[in-house]
XYZ file of C-alpha atoms in Angstrom:
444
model
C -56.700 45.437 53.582
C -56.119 42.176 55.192
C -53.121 40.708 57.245
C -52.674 38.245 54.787
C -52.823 40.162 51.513
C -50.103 42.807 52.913
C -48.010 39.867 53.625
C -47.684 38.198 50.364
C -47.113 41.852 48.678
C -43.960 42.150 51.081
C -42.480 38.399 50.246
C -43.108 39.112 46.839
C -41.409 42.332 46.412
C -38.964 40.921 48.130
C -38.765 37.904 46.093
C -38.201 40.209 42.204
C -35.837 42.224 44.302
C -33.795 38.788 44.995
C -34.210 37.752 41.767
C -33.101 41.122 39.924
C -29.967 41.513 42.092
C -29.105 37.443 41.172
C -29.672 38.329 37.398
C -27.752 41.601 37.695
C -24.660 39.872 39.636
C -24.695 37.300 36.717
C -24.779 39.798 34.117
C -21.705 41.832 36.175
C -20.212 38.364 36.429
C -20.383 37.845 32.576
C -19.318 41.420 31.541
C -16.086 40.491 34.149
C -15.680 37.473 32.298
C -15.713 39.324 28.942
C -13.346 42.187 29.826
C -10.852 39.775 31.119
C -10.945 37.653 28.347
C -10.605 40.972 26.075
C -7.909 41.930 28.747
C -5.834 38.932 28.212
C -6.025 39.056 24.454
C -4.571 42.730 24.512
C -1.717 41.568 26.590
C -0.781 38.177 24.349
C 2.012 39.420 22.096
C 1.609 39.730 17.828
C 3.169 36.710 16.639
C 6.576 37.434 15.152
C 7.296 37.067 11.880
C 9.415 33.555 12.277
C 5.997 32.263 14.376
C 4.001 33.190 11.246
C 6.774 31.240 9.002
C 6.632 28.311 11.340
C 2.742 27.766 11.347
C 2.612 28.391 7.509
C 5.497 25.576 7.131
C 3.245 23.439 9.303
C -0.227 23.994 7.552
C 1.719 23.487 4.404
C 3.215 19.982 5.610
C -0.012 18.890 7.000
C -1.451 19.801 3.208
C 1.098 18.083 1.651
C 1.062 14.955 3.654
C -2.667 14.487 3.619
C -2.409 15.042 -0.271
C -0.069 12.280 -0.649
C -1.870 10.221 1.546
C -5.237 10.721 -0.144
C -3.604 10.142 -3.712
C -1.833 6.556 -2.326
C -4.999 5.768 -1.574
C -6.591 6.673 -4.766
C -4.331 4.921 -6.654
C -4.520 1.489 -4.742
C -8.391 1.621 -4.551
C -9.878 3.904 -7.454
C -11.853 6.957 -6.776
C -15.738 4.572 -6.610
C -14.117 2.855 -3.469
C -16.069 3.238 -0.207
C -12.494 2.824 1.553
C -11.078 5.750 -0.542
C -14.303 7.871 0.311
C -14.116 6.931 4.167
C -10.243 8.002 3.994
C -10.660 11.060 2.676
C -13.980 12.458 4.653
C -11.757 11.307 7.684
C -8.518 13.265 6.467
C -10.381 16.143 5.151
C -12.817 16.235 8.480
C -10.095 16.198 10.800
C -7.545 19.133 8.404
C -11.443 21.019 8.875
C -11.337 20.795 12.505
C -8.077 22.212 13.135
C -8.235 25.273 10.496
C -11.317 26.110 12.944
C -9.175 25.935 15.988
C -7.881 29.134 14.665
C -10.607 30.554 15.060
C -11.625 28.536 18.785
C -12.094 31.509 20.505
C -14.584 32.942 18.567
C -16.637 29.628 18.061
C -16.250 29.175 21.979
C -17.856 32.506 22.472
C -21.139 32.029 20.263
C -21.413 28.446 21.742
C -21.286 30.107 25.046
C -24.729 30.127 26.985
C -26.507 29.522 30.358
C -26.810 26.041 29.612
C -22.713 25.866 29.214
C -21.914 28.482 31.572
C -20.754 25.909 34.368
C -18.828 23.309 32.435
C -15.444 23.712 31.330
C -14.707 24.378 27.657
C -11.440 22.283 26.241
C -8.627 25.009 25.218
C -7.391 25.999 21.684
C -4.107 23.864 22.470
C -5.678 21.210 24.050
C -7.657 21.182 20.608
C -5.087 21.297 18.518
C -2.899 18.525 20.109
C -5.627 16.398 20.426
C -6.417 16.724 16.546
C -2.884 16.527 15.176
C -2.399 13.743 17.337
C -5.078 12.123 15.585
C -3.580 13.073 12.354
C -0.717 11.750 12.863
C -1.519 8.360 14.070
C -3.837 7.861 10.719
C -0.725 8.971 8.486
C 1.310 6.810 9.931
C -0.749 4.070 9.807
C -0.876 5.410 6.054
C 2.631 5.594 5.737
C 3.175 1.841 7.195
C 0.420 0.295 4.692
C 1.967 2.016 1.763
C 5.255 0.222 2.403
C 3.689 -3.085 2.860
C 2.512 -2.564 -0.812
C 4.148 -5.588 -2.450
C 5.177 -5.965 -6.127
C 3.935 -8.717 -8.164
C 4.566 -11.052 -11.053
C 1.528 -12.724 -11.163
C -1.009 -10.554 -12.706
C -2.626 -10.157 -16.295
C -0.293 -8.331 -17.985
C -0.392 -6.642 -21.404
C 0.996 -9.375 -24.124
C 4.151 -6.532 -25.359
C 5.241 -6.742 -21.131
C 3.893 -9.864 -20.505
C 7.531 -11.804 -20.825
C 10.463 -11.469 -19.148
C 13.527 -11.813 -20.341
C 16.427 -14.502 -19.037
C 19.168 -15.665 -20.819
C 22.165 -18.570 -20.091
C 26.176 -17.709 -20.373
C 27.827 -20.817 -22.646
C 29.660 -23.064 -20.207
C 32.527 -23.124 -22.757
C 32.718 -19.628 -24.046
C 31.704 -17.144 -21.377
C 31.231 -14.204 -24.237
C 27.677 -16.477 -25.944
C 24.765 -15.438 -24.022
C 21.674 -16.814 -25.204
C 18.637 -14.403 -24.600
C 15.219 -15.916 -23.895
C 12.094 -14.004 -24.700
C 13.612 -10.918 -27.162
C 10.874 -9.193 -28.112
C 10.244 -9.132 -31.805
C 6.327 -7.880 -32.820
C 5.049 -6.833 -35.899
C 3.330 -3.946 -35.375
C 0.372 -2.576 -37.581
C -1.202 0.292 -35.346
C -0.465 1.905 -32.095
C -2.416 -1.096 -30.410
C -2.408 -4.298 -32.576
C 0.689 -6.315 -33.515
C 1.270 -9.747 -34.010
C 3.255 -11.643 -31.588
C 7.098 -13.005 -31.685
C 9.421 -14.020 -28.747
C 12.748 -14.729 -29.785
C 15.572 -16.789 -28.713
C 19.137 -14.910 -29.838
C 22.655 -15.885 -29.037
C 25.019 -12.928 -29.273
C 28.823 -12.214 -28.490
C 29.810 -10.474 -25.994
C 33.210 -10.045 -27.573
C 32.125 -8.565 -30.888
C 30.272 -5.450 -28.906
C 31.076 -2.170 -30.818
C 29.303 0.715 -29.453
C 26.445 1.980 -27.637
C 23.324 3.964 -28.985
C 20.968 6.288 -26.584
C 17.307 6.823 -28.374
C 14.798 9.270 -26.772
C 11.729 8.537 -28.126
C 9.499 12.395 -27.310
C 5.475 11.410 -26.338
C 4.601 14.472 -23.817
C 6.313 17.523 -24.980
C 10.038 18.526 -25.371
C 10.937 17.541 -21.481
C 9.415 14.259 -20.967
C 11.129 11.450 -23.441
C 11.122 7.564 -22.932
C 15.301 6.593 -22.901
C 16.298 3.178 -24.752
C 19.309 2.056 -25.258
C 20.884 -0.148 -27.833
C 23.944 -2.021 -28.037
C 25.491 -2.584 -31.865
C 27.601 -5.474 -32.590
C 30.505 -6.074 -35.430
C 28.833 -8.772 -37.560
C 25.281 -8.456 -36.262
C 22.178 -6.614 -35.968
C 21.738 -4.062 -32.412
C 19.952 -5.170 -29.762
C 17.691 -2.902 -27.604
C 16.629 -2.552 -24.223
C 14.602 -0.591 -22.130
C 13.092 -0.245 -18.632
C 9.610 0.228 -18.484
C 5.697 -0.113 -16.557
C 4.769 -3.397 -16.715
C 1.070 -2.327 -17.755
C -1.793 -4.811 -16.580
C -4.790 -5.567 -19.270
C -6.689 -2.222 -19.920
C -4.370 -0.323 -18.124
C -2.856 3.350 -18.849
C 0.087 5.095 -18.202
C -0.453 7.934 -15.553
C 3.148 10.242 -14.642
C 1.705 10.961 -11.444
C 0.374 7.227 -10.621
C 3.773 6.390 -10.884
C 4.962 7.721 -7.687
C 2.467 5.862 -5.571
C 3.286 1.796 -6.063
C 1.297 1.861 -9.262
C 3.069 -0.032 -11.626
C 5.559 -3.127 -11.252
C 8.733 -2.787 -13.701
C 9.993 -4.742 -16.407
C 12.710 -4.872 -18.727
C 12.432 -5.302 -22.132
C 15.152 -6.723 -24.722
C 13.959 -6.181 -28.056
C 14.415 -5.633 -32.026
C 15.259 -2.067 -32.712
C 12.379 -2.304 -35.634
C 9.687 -3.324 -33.027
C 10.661 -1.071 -29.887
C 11.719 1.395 -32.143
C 9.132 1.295 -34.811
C 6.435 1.173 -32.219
C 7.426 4.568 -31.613
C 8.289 6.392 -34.347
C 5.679 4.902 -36.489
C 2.895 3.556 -34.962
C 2.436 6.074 -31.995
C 3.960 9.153 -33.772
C 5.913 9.974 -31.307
C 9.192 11.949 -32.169
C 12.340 9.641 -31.866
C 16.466 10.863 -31.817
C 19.246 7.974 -31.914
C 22.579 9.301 -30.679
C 25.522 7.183 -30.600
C 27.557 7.233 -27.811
C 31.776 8.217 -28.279
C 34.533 7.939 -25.970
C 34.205 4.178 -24.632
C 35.948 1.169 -24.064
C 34.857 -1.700 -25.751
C 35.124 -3.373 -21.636
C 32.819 0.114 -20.623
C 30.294 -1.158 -23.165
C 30.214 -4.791 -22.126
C 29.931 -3.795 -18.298
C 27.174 -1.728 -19.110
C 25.404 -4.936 -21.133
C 26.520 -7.056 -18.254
C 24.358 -4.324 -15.928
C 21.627 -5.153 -17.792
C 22.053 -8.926 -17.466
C 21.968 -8.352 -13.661
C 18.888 -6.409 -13.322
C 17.163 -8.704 -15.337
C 18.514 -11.718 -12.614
C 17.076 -8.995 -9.993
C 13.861 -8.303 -11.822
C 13.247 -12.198 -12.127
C 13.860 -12.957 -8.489
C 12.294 -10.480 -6.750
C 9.976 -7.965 -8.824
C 10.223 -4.317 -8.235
C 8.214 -0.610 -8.430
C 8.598 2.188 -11.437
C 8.936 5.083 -9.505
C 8.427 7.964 -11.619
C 11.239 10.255 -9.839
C 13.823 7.580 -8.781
C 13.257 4.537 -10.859
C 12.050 5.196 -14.072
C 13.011 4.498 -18.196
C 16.535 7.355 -17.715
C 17.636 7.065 -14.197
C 18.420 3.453 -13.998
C 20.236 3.552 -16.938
C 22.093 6.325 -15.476
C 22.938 4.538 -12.132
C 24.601 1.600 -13.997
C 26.264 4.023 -16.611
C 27.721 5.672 -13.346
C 29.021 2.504 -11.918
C 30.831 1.704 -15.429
C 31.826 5.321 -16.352
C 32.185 6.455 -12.747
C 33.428 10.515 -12.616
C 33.153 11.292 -16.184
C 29.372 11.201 -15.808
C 28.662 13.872 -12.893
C 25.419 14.479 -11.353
C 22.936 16.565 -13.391
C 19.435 17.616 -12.861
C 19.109 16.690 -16.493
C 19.198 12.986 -15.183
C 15.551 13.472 -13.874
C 14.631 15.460 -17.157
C 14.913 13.125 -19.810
C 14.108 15.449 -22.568
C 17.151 17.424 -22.002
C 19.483 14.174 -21.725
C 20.772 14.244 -25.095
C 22.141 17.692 -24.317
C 23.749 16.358 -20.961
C 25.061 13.713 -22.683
C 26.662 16.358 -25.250
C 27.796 18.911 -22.598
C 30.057 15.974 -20.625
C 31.662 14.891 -24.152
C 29.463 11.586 -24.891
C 28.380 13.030 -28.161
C 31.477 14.055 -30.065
C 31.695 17.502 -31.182
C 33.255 17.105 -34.362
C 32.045 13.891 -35.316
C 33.189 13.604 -39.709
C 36.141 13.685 -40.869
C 36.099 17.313 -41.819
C 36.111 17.774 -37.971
C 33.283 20.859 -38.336
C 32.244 21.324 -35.339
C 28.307 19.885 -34.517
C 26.168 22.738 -32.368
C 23.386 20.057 -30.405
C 20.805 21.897 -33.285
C 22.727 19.612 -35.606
C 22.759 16.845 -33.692
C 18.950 16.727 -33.436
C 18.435 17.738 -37.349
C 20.562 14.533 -38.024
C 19.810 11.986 -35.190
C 15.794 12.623 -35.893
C 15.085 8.908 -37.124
C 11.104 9.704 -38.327
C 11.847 10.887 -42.182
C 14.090 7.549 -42.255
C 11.848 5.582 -41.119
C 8.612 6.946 -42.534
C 7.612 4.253 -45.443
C 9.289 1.678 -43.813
C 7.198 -1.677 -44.628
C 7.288 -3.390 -41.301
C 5.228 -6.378 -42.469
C 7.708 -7.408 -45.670
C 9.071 -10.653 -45.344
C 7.967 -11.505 -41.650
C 7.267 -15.383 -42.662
C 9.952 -16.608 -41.319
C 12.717 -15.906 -38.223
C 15.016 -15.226 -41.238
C 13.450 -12.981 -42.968
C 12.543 -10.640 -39.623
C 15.973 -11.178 -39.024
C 16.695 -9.161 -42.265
C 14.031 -6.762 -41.914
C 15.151 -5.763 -38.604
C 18.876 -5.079 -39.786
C 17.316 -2.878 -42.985
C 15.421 -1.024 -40.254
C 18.634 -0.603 -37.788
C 20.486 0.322 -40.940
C 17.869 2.840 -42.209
C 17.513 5.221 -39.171
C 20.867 5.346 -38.852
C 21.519 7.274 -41.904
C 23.924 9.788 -41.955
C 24.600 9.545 -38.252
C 28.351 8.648 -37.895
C 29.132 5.975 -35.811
C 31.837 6.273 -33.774
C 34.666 3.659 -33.067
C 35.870 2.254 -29.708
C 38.132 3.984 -27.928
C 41.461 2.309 -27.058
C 42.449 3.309 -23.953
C 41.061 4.594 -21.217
C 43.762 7.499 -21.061
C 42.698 8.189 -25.235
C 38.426 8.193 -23.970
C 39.111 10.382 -21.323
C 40.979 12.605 -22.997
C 38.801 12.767 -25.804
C 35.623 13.023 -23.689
C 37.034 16.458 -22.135
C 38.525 17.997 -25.162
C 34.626 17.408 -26.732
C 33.356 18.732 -23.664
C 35.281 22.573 -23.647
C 34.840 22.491 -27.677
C 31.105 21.487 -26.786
C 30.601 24.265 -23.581
């Protein structure tokens, strides 16, 4: 054997022992790594059971948020928007991320290889910072673009919203207020109805009572509120706060939280808000009159309505389905007028139930003919349920002329309120309060 040949044998034997002893230090150094790593994970503590409520409240927040964030956006831009698609892969992407960072250990571990074995891996925290911070900067920016949202009057609006009312106080008798734009349509279906805007002078000083209808459309709960103001020598007038729908547009409950739909405030005949309802929708309508007030309680509350129609034509406003919508308003000027002797009442934001709020505070009188039986609210609703009075009615009759709606609209106020007894003004404040309480206990 040569010189040479038993030289290379020696380097290279030398050479795989190198090489083994490198690859079994690395393999030591790894299984060190490992049983640290599965050191340190016995000694971290279980999280406690108030950790465990803390990061549920937080993934339920960070849920809720993005939800509300995703459905502002819907709303504004429709769901075939690129913008809307682009938000939500973003939001969704980035909720994705951090769920995983749960499980960043783990993922860390199968990424792990010789190629990555020498660079530094970013922590679970540093992850999770890094993406909520993220978050949050593109929810507030959200958050500050949904505010910006302006109202507008300037759109195509549906021809029943597509007026607003306004009216002028006589310079020589402050109690003649002269309403511009009363809304007076014939209807013949739920959709088609010929147009009338009215001018009508009324007097303040021959108010005589106050009316709430509920007209029912989505169950027993949900009910659109009106109210209506009756007068000595004339015909009621109506009003009522609602979406001022665009062309083509559709009422949504849940569109109405997110700056959907601009408000409006409708004065109107009793036979076309009314009728619209009860006859051409089919919805199921109750008219309760209102007892224990001051003929000055009734014209503050038509003087609130004067205002927010001044407020509605200056600056327009949002429907908000939980804090602005058809009951609540009414309710905040009511309150203002009435003060104390209407409380707070979850019923305010359930307008279903408001006739039976309304009866439990003493605003519906318990006893209300002359045989003073007492009325259960069963009776109330068996008598104040205006559809069998009004089915038949011929809304079309004698509409030639302002006159002769003029007298159809009285036969119609007249006719649904059938064998509802109206009650009279109260003449002291001392008498409606007193009243109001003693209905309330008989009532409760």
């Amino acid at each position: 054997m040569s010189l040479r040949s038993v030289f290379s044998r020696l380097f290279s034997s030398r050479s795989r022992s190198r090489l083994s002893d490198s690859r079994g230090l690395e393999s030591r150094g790894l299984e060190s790594a490992d049983l640290k790593r599965e050191t340190l994970e016995r000694k971290q503590p279980k999280p406690t059971w108030r950790q465990r409520l803390v990061t549920f409240l937080i993934a339920v927040t960070l849920l809720l948020s993005a939800l509300w964030l995703l459905l502002a956006i819907w709303y504004q831009y429709g769901v075939s928007s690129v913008l809307t698609w682009l938000a939500t892969i973003a939001i969704v992407g980035i909720l994705a991320a951090l769920l995983s960072t749960r499980y960043w250990d783990v993922v860390t571990r199968v990424l792990h290889s010789d190629s990555l074995s020498n660079k530094k891996s970013i922590s679970k925290g540093t992850a999770t910072k890094l993406l909520i911070g993220v978050y949050g900067a593109i929810w507030l920016v959200g958050l500050g673009w949904f505010f910006s949202i302006e109202p507008k009057q300037d759109r195509e609006w549906m021809a029943e919203v597509d007026q607003r009312i306004s009216y002028e106080r006589d310079a020589t008798n402050p109690d003649l207020i002269t309403l511009t734009n009363v809304r007076n349509f014939d209807w013949q279906t739920e959709e088609d109805a010929t147009e009338h805007w009215d001018t009508r002078t009324i007097d303040l000083s021959k108010l005589s009572g106050v009316d709430v209808t509920n007209s029912y459309w989505m169950g027993p709960l949900i009910a659109h509120t009106l109210v209506s103001f009756r007068f000595e020598d004339d015909r009621p007038l109506a009003f009522s706060f609602e979406i001022r729908k665009e062309d083509g547009e559709s009422f949504s409950a849940l569109a109405g939280f997110f700056r959907r739909y601009e408000l409006s405030l409708i004065a109107a005949e009793e036979r076309d808000i009314i009728y619209t309802r009860s006859n051409a929708r089919g919805e199921q309508v109750y008219l309760f009159p209102i007892s224990n007030l001051q003929q000055h309680e009734v014209r503050s509350l038509f003087e609130s309505y004067l205002t927010a129609a001044d407020d509605l034509n200056a600056k327009p406003a949002w429907y908000n389905t939980l804090i602005s919508n058809c009951t609540n308003i009414i309710f905040y000027m009511a309150r203002i007028v009435s003060g104390d002797r209407l409380p707070w009442d979850y019923r305010i934001w359930v307008s279903g139930w408001l006739p039976n709020y309304l009866y439990d505070v003493g605003m519906l009188d318990a006893a209300p003919e002359k045989d003073n039986q007492p009325w259960s609210m069963n009776t109330w609703y068996e008598r104040t349920h205006i559809n069998p009075k009004a089915k038949g009615f011929d809304n079309q009759v004698n509409s030639q002329s302002d006159i002769d709606r003029d007298k159809n609209s009285r036969k119609f106020s007249q006719q649904i309120r059938q064998d509802i007894p109206i009650p009279a003004l109260a003449n002291s404040q001392a008498s409606a309060e007193a009243k109001a309480k003693s209905t309330a206990q008989v009532s409760n």
